[in-house]
């Protein structure tokens, strides 16, 4: 088989985190696990016509091949297969007769048994069936054609049903694209049974419905063993070339992209193992939006057998943006540790407050070592996407009910309630000893709401954020012939995210509360929309004064649990037991209800985090990264002043020109001032050119 240039094919990681190699993941709602699936459509495969009429004597075909294809389609529709039997030729006409017969035609001639201890004694399928189609060639007006000279459709055996006839050897064919994929998966170390499962997932067919069986794949792999070895050598060489080209591209980017950084490792032979890079805009954006990062490790290149890791942040519009990329040779904790070290180095030693990942023991161990002060959260969407693979088969018709109750338990806010209801649910469905149940429970400190409620996640668990991240991944994971092309695609996608930010119009007021109007002038439309929803709902809550600044807040018809809100007037602090502000950076309805009760007309500045402010931007200056702590008085005073200045300058063109002129001069003066290290202020970098 000739070797073809192979595309860089990305596939979802299908190995189950339980560690059992026989266990794999099929993602819910994802019938196509490979990005760029147009490359794996069956080449040369033709669908059967809906209606195939019975052949008849005298029927004419242009060629004998056309006649054979017609008879094959007829046979498949009617539960049998055909084979080519005798052909007759003459000196003048060449081959002038073709005999096509049922696959069970004739009888096997007895063979001399091999002189072995246990000879194979396979029964023959031939039973003397007389079904046939004979062709004869003739020349009419100088044009050659074939006509049916004899036809019989009388069988002496049972015909097969549709789901059985496809398993006949004549119809079990591995198309060229499938052959390529099988070789790739074999090279990646996939056993044959896993290869079949991967192909079933890619084609969106039910188990056992591929046009070939496990035996065919084993035979193909055995006969192509030499080809596999040649492909392996070819891919190893191609990977080395591509990695060197990627490294050269990164070196050039350091000269062209202000702030671009990269890092890599080599093995004992000097061959590149891992590569990581980050863009200048991404590094600068971390100063404002680096409190929460998502490390997406869903995809891997099976062409080069490398894992792709993508770092995402969430901006003040709730959208995912790129922080960095890494290509790893394997999925061990050592490789993940290097990836984390490289990322921290890019960020000049700064650590995020929270990191969100998928379930992975190696990654969990690496985060515990490299980011000991960072909260580790497993995205609930990754957990839910695996439920079908784990429980749909053992639970059968009970699975939909189980999934609904599972999701309810995930969002319980009390740890004791979660553990009690977890045990009850698993016992009720009889899966308390299931290995995946044990796996999830062992990771319970990382994913249920009850355990992570106090962690800051900046709304990274919302559907909109997950969709924006998924959209970015699909934009960069089309098939590429090299890692250099992949890098260029990532660069384009990153630039689009940073430079083409659409201006979102201000949202209308809905409550007429002074708190709402004040918040709209400070928060981004995305954050304001979230706060506005809480403001609208807060009026449905009753408060009970518990003395000493404590208030019990509950819904008027008691549809949900009550919350305890503590108000400290001296420094304008408000704390709620629901921990929504600590979780998302947006004040909850319970706290807002108390502020309204206390006649607040403005929300205290400290409850407008820098990351959710209207004036925060992804297009920021080259100022060095400073630790994010927007609770100090200097930061609050500065942002209050700039917010007012921004609003006032937009009233007229004269005001705008004056502010722009004066601020340009101020920025120039400040840049030329000497730098002292005694005080480090957490101020949002300002892009003056946008005023």
XYZ file of C-alpha atoms in Angstrom:
691
model
C 0.000 0.000 0.000
C 1.456 3.352 -1.011
C 2.247 5.765 1.768
C 0.333 9.063 1.633
C 1.203 12.370 3.300
C -0.746 12.396 6.563
C -2.684 15.346 7.897
C -2.316 16.415 11.489
C -5.517 14.918 12.884
C -6.881 16.084 16.243
C -9.035 13.748 18.278
C -10.682 14.086 21.672
C -8.892 12.298 24.480
C -10.928 9.130 24.873
C -8.968 7.344 27.583
C -11.089 7.214 30.714
C -9.558 8.847 33.818
C -10.322 5.641 35.734
C -7.109 4.243 34.217
C -8.652 1.125 32.639
C -7.376 0.980 29.042
C -10.520 -0.901 28.001
C -12.662 1.998 29.219
C -13.160 4.958 26.891
C -15.211 8.133 26.786
C -17.867 9.060 24.280
C -18.866 12.682 24.798
C -22.572 13.458 24.981
C -23.875 15.356 21.987
C -20.623 14.774 20.125
C -21.009 12.215 17.383
C -17.809 13.401 15.739
C -14.704 13.169 17.915
C -12.264 14.235 15.229
C -11.868 17.867 14.215
C -11.750 18.241 10.447
C -13.941 15.226 9.975
C -14.118 15.730 6.240
C -10.825 13.853 6.064
C -12.334 10.657 7.421
C -15.404 10.394 5.208
C -15.282 7.067 3.473
C -13.446 7.631 0.210
C -14.935 5.879 -2.750
C -17.890 4.589 -0.770
C -21.107 4.620 -2.741
C -24.528 4.269 -1.233
C -26.836 1.554 -2.499
C -29.663 2.712 -4.759
C -33.049 2.687 -3.083
C -34.537 0.388 -5.729
C -32.639 -2.316 -7.661
C -34.787 -4.125 -10.239
C -34.416 -7.834 -10.819
C -32.047 -8.578 -13.737
C -33.599 -10.184 -16.820
C -32.412 -12.006 -19.911
C -31.595 -9.502 -22.623
C -30.722 -6.667 -20.247
C -27.866 -4.620 -21.707
C -24.849 -3.084 -19.957
C -22.029 -0.984 -21.367
C -19.338 -2.974 -19.584
C -19.034 -6.210 -17.658
C -17.938 -4.235 -14.571
C -21.181 -2.250 -14.709
C -23.133 -5.476 -14.878
C -21.226 -6.979 -11.946
C -21.856 -3.877 -9.791
C -25.557 -4.014 -10.666
C -25.764 -7.701 -9.729
C -23.870 -7.051 -6.466
C -26.344 -4.328 -5.488
C -29.242 -6.634 -6.325
C -27.671 -9.439 -4.290
C -27.075 -7.243 -1.244
C -30.650 -6.012 -1.316
C -31.848 -9.613 -1.442
C -29.686 -11.181 1.251
C -26.751 -12.834 -0.534
C -23.475 -11.986 -2.260
C -21.966 -12.940 -5.604
C -18.584 -13.857 -6.966
C -16.994 -14.044 -10.368
C -16.814 -17.575 -11.716
C -15.768 -18.667 -15.211
C -14.846 -16.386 -18.107
C -14.468 -17.396 -21.777
C -12.379 -15.661 -24.404
C -11.647 -15.918 -28.101
C -8.861 -14.631 -30.321
C -11.121 -12.104 -32.055
C -13.337 -10.825 -29.210
C -11.103 -11.421 -26.233
C -13.200 -12.180 -23.174
C -16.729 -12.567 -24.521
C -18.485 -14.341 -21.635
C -18.613 -13.671 -17.890
C -20.275 -15.922 -15.330
C -21.380 -14.395 -12.018
C -22.732 -16.812 -9.425
C -24.080 -16.848 -5.865
C -21.378 -17.013 -3.217
C -22.714 -20.464 -2.214
C -22.569 -21.853 -5.745
C -20.712 -25.127 -6.397
C -18.953 -27.350 -3.904
C -15.523 -27.186 -2.334
C -13.091 -29.749 -3.620
C -11.535 -31.791 -0.802
C -8.032 -30.587 -0.008
C -5.103 -32.590 1.140
C -4.785 -32.008 4.881
C -1.597 -30.463 6.133
C 0.649 -32.685 8.178
C 0.113 -30.827 11.446
C -0.994 -31.938 14.893
C -4.279 -29.967 14.905
C -5.364 -29.280 11.303
C -8.045 -26.643 10.761
C -11.307 -28.209 9.642
C -13.444 -25.293 8.499
C -16.793 -26.020 6.970
C -17.459 -24.682 3.472
C -20.366 -22.305 2.838
C -20.823 -23.674 -0.683
C -23.923 -25.796 -1.093
C -24.448 -26.048 -4.867
C -26.719 -22.997 -5.185
C -27.773 -22.454 -8.801
C -28.458 -18.702 -8.655
C -26.440 -17.022 -11.439
C -26.140 -14.288 -14.040
C -24.274 -14.986 -17.274
C -23.099 -12.194 -19.585
C -22.258 -12.349 -23.282
C -20.423 -9.670 -25.242
C -21.561 -8.488 -28.654
C -20.643 -5.703 -31.033
C -23.539 -3.673 -32.475
C -22.736 -0.981 -35.061
C -19.160 -0.987 -33.921
C -20.124 -0.481 -30.260
C -19.292 -3.183 -27.710
C -21.965 -4.078 -25.169
C -22.828 -6.892 -22.792
C -26.230 -8.541 -22.423
C -27.645 -11.014 -19.915
C -27.801 -14.402 -21.628
C -28.868 -16.477 -18.607
C -30.319 -15.514 -15.241
C -31.626 -17.510 -12.281
C -32.587 -16.261 -8.847
C -33.426 -19.653 -7.324
C -31.457 -20.354 -4.142
C -31.259 -23.595 -2.170
C -30.307 -21.816 1.064
C -31.764 -19.212 3.383
C -31.296 -15.579 2.398
C -29.978 -13.170 5.007
C -31.602 -10.157 6.648
C -30.220 -6.632 6.134
C -28.276 -6.618 9.418
C -26.658 -9.965 8.521
C -25.856 -9.571 4.849
C -23.424 -6.725 5.508
C -21.204 -9.190 7.399
C -20.583 -11.327 4.307
C -16.921 -11.152 3.197
C -17.855 -9.579 -0.139
C -19.263 -6.505 1.608
C -16.702 -6.150 4.385
C -14.326 -3.629 2.871
C -11.971 -1.232 4.635
C -11.908 1.989 2.642
C -8.669 3.882 2.091
C -9.467 6.625 4.609
C -10.304 3.973 7.216
C -7.054 2.168 6.442
C -5.142 5.394 7.094
C -6.918 5.914 10.395
C -6.363 2.313 11.493
C -2.633 2.642 10.815
C -2.484 5.873 12.806
C -4.325 4.398 15.764
C -2.182 1.261 15.631
C 0.916 3.416 15.696
C -0.497 5.299 18.695
C -0.774 2.010 20.582
C -4.546 1.494 20.347
C -5.625 -2.186 20.541
C -7.883 -3.408 17.744
C -11.067 -3.393 19.857
C -10.417 0.259 20.812
C -9.747 1.144 17.165
C -13.199 -0.157 16.257
C -14.789 1.911 19.024
C -12.975 5.063 17.859
C -14.147 4.550 14.277
C -17.716 3.938 15.448
C -17.647 7.205 17.379
C -16.174 9.136 14.463
C -18.767 7.881 12.017
C -21.656 8.197 14.457
C -22.752 4.563 14.033
C -23.980 2.108 16.612
C -21.556 -0.525 17.949
C -21.075 -3.345 15.438
C -22.418 -1.328 12.491
C -19.125 -0.590 10.700
C -18.734 -2.075 7.175
C -16.042 -4.415 8.540
C -15.446 -6.490 11.653
C -12.635 -6.920 14.159
C -11.211 -9.861 12.210
C -10.815 -7.694 9.103
C -8.927 -5.046 11.064
C -6.622 -7.642 12.597
C -5.882 -9.129 9.178
C -5.276 -5.683 7.707
C -2.900 -4.690 10.508
C -1.043 -7.991 10.178
C -0.572 -7.681 6.416
C 0.404 -4.029 6.728
C 2.858 -4.491 9.575
C 5.726 -3.395 7.368
C 3.721 -0.374 6.222
C 2.993 0.543 9.837
C 6.702 0.450 10.617
C 7.458 2.598 7.578
C 4.718 5.070 8.554
C 6.055 5.180 12.094
C 9.516 6.089 10.835
C 8.010 8.616 8.448
C 5.887 10.219 11.171
C 8.825 10.346 13.588
C 10.893 12.152 10.986
C 8.001 14.448 10.053
C 7.340 15.280 13.698
C 10.994 16.221 14.236
C 10.936 18.461 11.158
C 7.655 20.071 12.186
C 8.807 20.673 15.758
C 12.008 22.351 14.521
C 9.942 24.521 12.162
C 7.604 25.440 15.028
C 10.566 26.358 17.204
C 11.997 28.545 14.451
C 8.620 30.254 14.079
C 8.556 30.958 17.821
C 12.060 32.443 17.670
C 10.964 34.750 14.859
C 7.833 35.716 16.808
C 9.946 37.083 19.675
C 11.197 39.733 17.247
C 7.808 40.499 15.705
C 5.365 40.131 18.612
C 6.005 42.460 21.530
C 6.108 40.371 24.682
C 5.920 36.975 22.956
C 7.498 34.196 25.022
C 8.159 30.507 24.426
C 9.908 27.569 26.048
C 10.737 23.987 25.112
C 12.476 20.821 26.314
C 14.660 18.272 24.531
C 15.485 14.636 25.222
C 18.937 13.115 25.657
C 19.346 13.019 21.861
C 18.539 16.701 21.469
C 15.112 16.067 19.936
C 12.323 18.434 20.938
C 9.807 16.958 23.384
C 7.534 19.765 24.618
C 6.859 23.293 23.363
C 4.905 26.082 25.066
C 4.242 29.669 24.035
C 2.241 32.760 25.007
C 1.536 36.061 23.264
C 2.326 39.519 24.575
C -1.325 40.580 24.682
C -2.174 37.418 26.605
C 0.538 37.997 29.194
C -0.517 41.617 29.686
C -4.199 40.632 29.961
C -3.345 38.366 32.865
C -2.829 41.421 35.092
C -6.574 42.125 34.908
C -8.169 38.782 34.082
C -5.671 36.306 35.484
C -7.560 35.493 38.664
C -9.132 32.414 37.041
C -7.630 30.341 34.220
C -8.916 27.263 32.430
C -6.439 24.642 31.248
C -8.153 22.835 28.372
C -6.567 19.447 27.610
C -9.370 17.775 25.669
C -7.592 17.248 22.353
C -4.508 15.381 21.202
C -2.817 14.893 17.832
C -2.873 11.205 16.985
C -0.701 11.897 13.943
C 2.168 13.054 16.149
C 0.979 11.451 19.392
C 1.084 14.730 21.305
C -1.320 16.334 23.783
C -2.544 19.880 23.223
C -3.044 22.131 26.235
C -4.646 25.570 25.879
C -4.775 28.194 28.640
C -7.889 30.365 28.647
C -8.945 33.388 30.665
C -12.386 34.983 30.928
C -12.702 38.693 30.101
C -15.132 41.279 31.441
C -17.665 40.310 28.754
C -17.718 36.670 29.880
C -15.830 35.502 26.782
C -12.869 33.120 26.661
C -9.547 34.507 25.428
C -6.231 32.785 24.829
C -3.508 32.930 27.473
C -1.102 30.354 26.058
C -0.591 26.964 24.354
C 1.496 23.891 25.055
C 2.255 20.685 23.137
C 3.254 17.759 25.352
C 4.734 14.408 24.362
C 2.731 12.553 27.025
C 0.173 12.973 29.815
C 2.353 12.254 32.837
C 2.511 14.458 35.925
C 6.095 15.354 34.954
C 4.987 16.762 31.592
C 2.108 18.654 33.197
C 4.513 20.044 35.816
C 6.750 21.386 33.082
C 3.729 22.956 31.339
C 2.716 24.695 34.581
C 6.274 25.892 35.232
C 6.504 27.331 31.723
C 3.158 29.094 32.095
C 4.149 30.636 35.442
C 7.444 31.764 33.926
C 5.559 33.502 31.111
C 3.498 35.314 33.758
C 6.664 36.410 35.587
C 5.958 34.308 38.617
C 2.326 35.295 39.127
C -0.165 32.571 40.034
C -3.920 32.489 39.343
C -6.348 32.262 42.247
C -8.153 29.331 40.649
C -7.401 26.868 37.874
C -10.157 24.886 36.122
C -9.356 21.562 34.422
C -10.701 18.166 33.396
C -10.380 15.036 35.552
C -6.777 13.850 35.319
C -4.686 12.372 38.119
C -1.393 13.466 36.563
C -2.603 17.031 36.148
C -4.042 17.047 39.683
C -0.687 16.002 41.154
C 1.205 18.562 39.055
C -1.067 21.416 40.174
C -0.680 20.409 43.823
C 3.098 20.608 43.407
C 3.538 23.658 41.163
C 0.545 25.766 42.277
C 0.108 24.894 45.970
C -1.723 28.148 46.749
C -4.041 27.982 43.742
C -7.515 26.485 44.112
C -8.042 23.537 41.763
C -11.525 23.011 40.332
C -12.714 20.315 37.925
C -15.228 21.752 35.469
C -18.680 20.320 36.130
C -19.319 20.185 32.372
C -16.439 17.731 31.958
C -17.997 15.524 34.626
C -21.474 15.635 33.083
C -20.111 14.905 29.583
C -18.759 11.560 30.808
C -21.919 10.309 32.519
C -23.368 8.685 29.409
C -20.196 6.669 28.745
C -20.063 5.525 32.337
C -23.662 4.842 33.309
C -25.991 4.658 30.286
C -25.174 0.989 29.642
C -25.388 -0.364 33.230
C -28.500 1.711 34.024
C -30.307 1.297 30.714
C -33.743 2.944 30.778
C -33.040 4.300 34.268
C -30.188 6.494 33.026
C -32.240 9.661 32.199
C -33.732 9.657 35.704
C -30.299 9.066 37.233
C -28.755 11.921 35.275
C -31.464 14.369 36.341
C -31.021 13.528 40.016
C -27.230 13.529 39.669
C -27.288 17.112 38.380
C -29.480 18.195 41.290
C -27.054 16.695 43.796
C -24.110 18.410 42.094
C -25.606 21.823 42.909
C -26.362 21.220 46.580
C -24.594 23.850 48.695
C -24.117 21.857 51.903
C -21.369 19.208 52.069
C -23.264 16.984 54.489
C -26.382 17.100 52.302
C -24.299 16.261 49.238
C -22.630 13.209 50.771
C -25.872 11.856 52.258
C -27.828 12.229 49.030
C -24.894 10.905 46.998
C -24.841 7.669 48.989
C -28.616 7.370 48.797
C -28.676 7.939 45.007
C -25.944 5.415 44.225
C -27.537 2.808 46.488
C -30.981 3.340 44.956
C -29.634 2.687 41.458
C -27.380 -0.153 42.661
C -24.098 1.303 41.421
C -22.412 2.180 44.713
C -19.553 -0.250 43.897
C -19.068 1.040 40.324
C -15.465 2.141 39.695
C -16.591 5.436 38.129
C -18.752 6.258 41.133
C -15.700 5.676 43.323
C -13.590 7.829 41.010
C -15.996 10.777 41.151
C -16.358 10.537 44.916
C -12.575 10.462 45.366
C -12.446 13.770 43.422
C -15.368 15.306 45.341
C -13.216 18.117 46.773
C -12.765 19.483 43.217
C -16.132 19.580 41.438
C -19.438 19.597 43.443
C -20.787 23.064 44.276
C -20.850 22.187 47.989
C -17.043 21.940 48.042
C -16.052 24.740 45.650
C -18.671 27.377 46.530
C -16.100 29.565 48.248
C -13.647 29.441 45.319
C -13.522 32.381 42.930
C -14.510 31.178 39.439
C -15.590 34.420 37.709
C -18.542 32.704 35.978
C -16.336 30.211 34.082
C -18.962 27.520 34.682
C -21.613 29.287 32.607
C -22.829 27.838 29.312
C -21.829 30.994 27.403
C -18.218 30.773 28.534
C -17.980 27.057 27.726
C -19.413 27.724 24.258
C -16.964 30.557 23.565
C -14.073 28.302 24.594
C -15.366 25.472 22.413
C -15.746 27.868 19.473
C -12.123 28.970 19.836
C -10.937 25.344 19.909
C -12.859 24.469 16.760
C -11.390 27.499 14.987
C -7.827 26.367 15.619
C -8.234 22.599 15.225
C -8.922 22.237 11.529
C -6.585 19.728 9.838
C -3.090 21.094 9.269
C -0.088 19.601 7.553
C 2.353 20.863 10.189
C 2.615 22.355 13.671
C 3.844 25.584 12.100
C 0.525 25.956 10.271
C -1.277 25.123 13.492
C 0.686 27.854 15.309
C -0.273 30.360 12.627
C -3.937 29.427 12.978
C -3.731 29.910 16.750
C -2.097 33.312 16.236
C -4.876 34.417 13.895
C -7.582 33.299 16.323
C -5.831 35.032 19.236
C -5.508 38.304 17.306
C -9.166 38.217 16.362
C -10.106 37.773 20.019
C -7.933 40.684 21.148
C -8.468 43.172 18.338
C -12.048 42.645 17.177
C -13.920 43.209 20.419
C -17.452 44.318 19.612
C -18.767 47.252 21.580
C -21.783 46.105 23.582
C -24.552 48.688 24.000
C -25.622 49.742 27.489
C -28.488 47.740 28.903
C -31.709 49.531 29.884
C -32.589 49.988 33.546
C -35.295 47.665 34.871
C -35.713 48.453 38.561
C -35.207 52.227 38.716
C -33.137 51.699 41.856
C -30.219 54.128 42.277
C -28.055 51.086 42.947
C -28.784 49.820 39.448
C -27.988 53.098 37.716
C -24.731 53.428 39.621
C -23.708 49.849 38.771
C -24.407 50.376 35.068
C -21.929 53.242 34.945
C -19.127 51.072 36.336
C -19.660 47.439 35.307
C -19.271 45.944 31.844
C -22.593 45.121 30.149
C -22.011 41.408 30.820
C -21.343 41.886 34.536
C -24.089 44.486 34.851
C -26.588 42.091 33.295
C -25.711 39.481 35.940
C -26.027 42.052 38.745
C -29.256 43.405 37.277
C -30.831 39.939 37.436
C -29.902 39.717 41.117
C -31.334 43.197 41.750
C -34.621 42.273 40.119
C -34.892 39.128 42.232
C -33.829 40.751 45.501
C -37.204 42.448 45.893
C -38.813 39.006 46.240
C -36.960 38.402 49.493
C -38.002 39.218 53.033
C -35.488 40.179 55.721
C -35.474 39.494 59.429
C -33.210 41.613 61.640
C -31.234 39.257 63.896
C -29.432 42.133 65.706
C -25.714 42.958 65.626
C -25.863 43.586 61.871
C -27.126 40.098 60.999
C -30.112 39.548 58.730
C -31.960 36.394 57.795
C -33.006 36.650 54.141
C -35.500 34.241 52.634
C -37.757 34.104 49.588
C -41.284 35.329 50.229
C -42.874 31.939 49.555
C -39.984 29.914 51.011
C -39.175 28.016 47.844
C -35.519 27.949 48.744
C -33.353 27.957 51.840
C -32.686 31.050 53.880
C -29.345 32.896 53.882
C -27.560 34.782 56.629
C -26.281 38.219 55.629
C -23.876 40.112 57.873
C -23.660 43.887 57.377
C -20.758 45.854 58.881
C -21.538 49.572 58.459
C -18.163 50.866 59.695
C -16.296 49.768 56.579
C -19.331 49.074 54.383
C -18.882 45.316 54.285
C -21.599 42.831 53.479
C -21.181 39.043 53.652
C -23.712 36.393 52.637
C -23.692 32.710 53.516
C -24.455 31.791 49.869
C -20.937 33.023 48.936
C -22.024 34.191 45.497
C -19.719 37.224 45.588
C -16.741 35.087 46.608
C -17.675 32.676 43.787
C -18.362 35.040 40.880
C -17.455 38.582 41.905
C -21.103 39.642 41.549
C -23.126 40.609 44.636
C -25.973 38.204 45.366
C -29.667 39.062 45.715
C -29.507 38.540 49.489
C -26.739 41.112 50.003
C -28.422 43.554 47.634
C -31.665 43.186 49.581
C -29.892 44.275 52.763
C -28.242 47.235 50.994
C -31.632 48.370 49.710
C -33.036 47.943 53.200
C -30.232 50.145 54.569
C -31.025 52.877 52.032
C -27.851 52.522 49.990
C -27.960 54.492 46.748
C -24.584 53.248 45.537
C -22.914 49.865 45.866
C -19.621 50.222 47.765
C -16.671 50.474 45.363
C -14.980 47.384 46.818
C -17.784 45.251 45.359
C -16.903 46.276 41.808
C -13.919 44.011 41.055
C -11.480 45.348 38.509
C -12.085 42.368 36.242
C -15.797 43.210 35.816
C -15.411 46.953 35.316
C -16.418 48.709 32.132
C -13.018 50.346 31.729
C -11.095 47.066 31.888
C -9.867 46.154 28.426
C -7.960 43.421 26.650
C -6.073 46.108 24.694
C -3.794 47.270 27.473
C -0.368 48.825 27.874
C 3.008 47.244 28.395
C 3.117 47.902 32.127
C 4.614 45.075 34.183
C 2.312 42.541 35.830
C 1.442 43.431 39.408
C -0.441 41.344 41.945
C -4.200 41.830 41.728
C -5.661 43.338 44.883
C -8.341 45.874 44.071
C -9.473 46.403 47.658
C -6.928 49.058 48.549
C -8.074 52.629 48.822
C -5.738 53.948 46.114
C -7.187 51.582 43.522
C -10.772 52.457 44.454
C -10.105 56.181 44.332
C -8.321 55.934 40.992
C -11.082 53.931 39.295
C -13.812 56.149 40.664
C -11.985 59.183 39.276
C -11.344 57.652 35.848
C -14.933 56.450 35.574
C -16.219 59.954 36.219
C -13.681 61.462 33.832
C -14.695 59.030 31.124
C -18.401 59.836 31.466
C -17.858 63.609 31.562
C -15.516 63.638 28.561
C -18.099 62.036 26.286
C -20.642 64.847 26.758
C -19.094 67.015 24.031
C -16.312 66.913 21.474
C -14.645 69.893 23.127
C -14.467 68.040 26.440
C -13.165 64.912 24.740
C -10.375 66.771 22.929
C -9.333 68.541 26.126
C -9.241 65.331 28.205
C -7.384 63.450 25.480
C -4.782 66.238 25.142
C -4.194 66.588 28.868
C -4.088 62.841 29.563
C -1.577 62.313 26.760
C 0.738 64.817 28.425
C 0.182 63.258 31.869
C 1.022 59.792 30.579
C 4.225 61.091 29.028
C 5.238 62.783 32.293
C 4.441 59.665 34.365
C 6.437 57.423 32.044
C 9.512 59.618 32.509
C 9.225 59.629 36.302
C 11.734 57.502 38.261
C 10.410 54.107 39.455
C 10.493 53.265 43.170
C 9.789 49.782 44.558
C 8.595 50.863 47.992
C 4.930 50.827 46.976
C 3.217 48.461 44.561
C -0.237 49.592 43.496
C -2.762 47.379 41.776
C -3.942 49.768 39.089
C -5.542 48.734 35.843
C -3.274 49.700 32.907
C -4.936 52.444 30.880
C -4.894 52.671 27.103
C -5.116 56.436 26.712
C -5.662 56.243 22.981
C -9.156 54.856 23.581
C -10.445 57.888 25.466
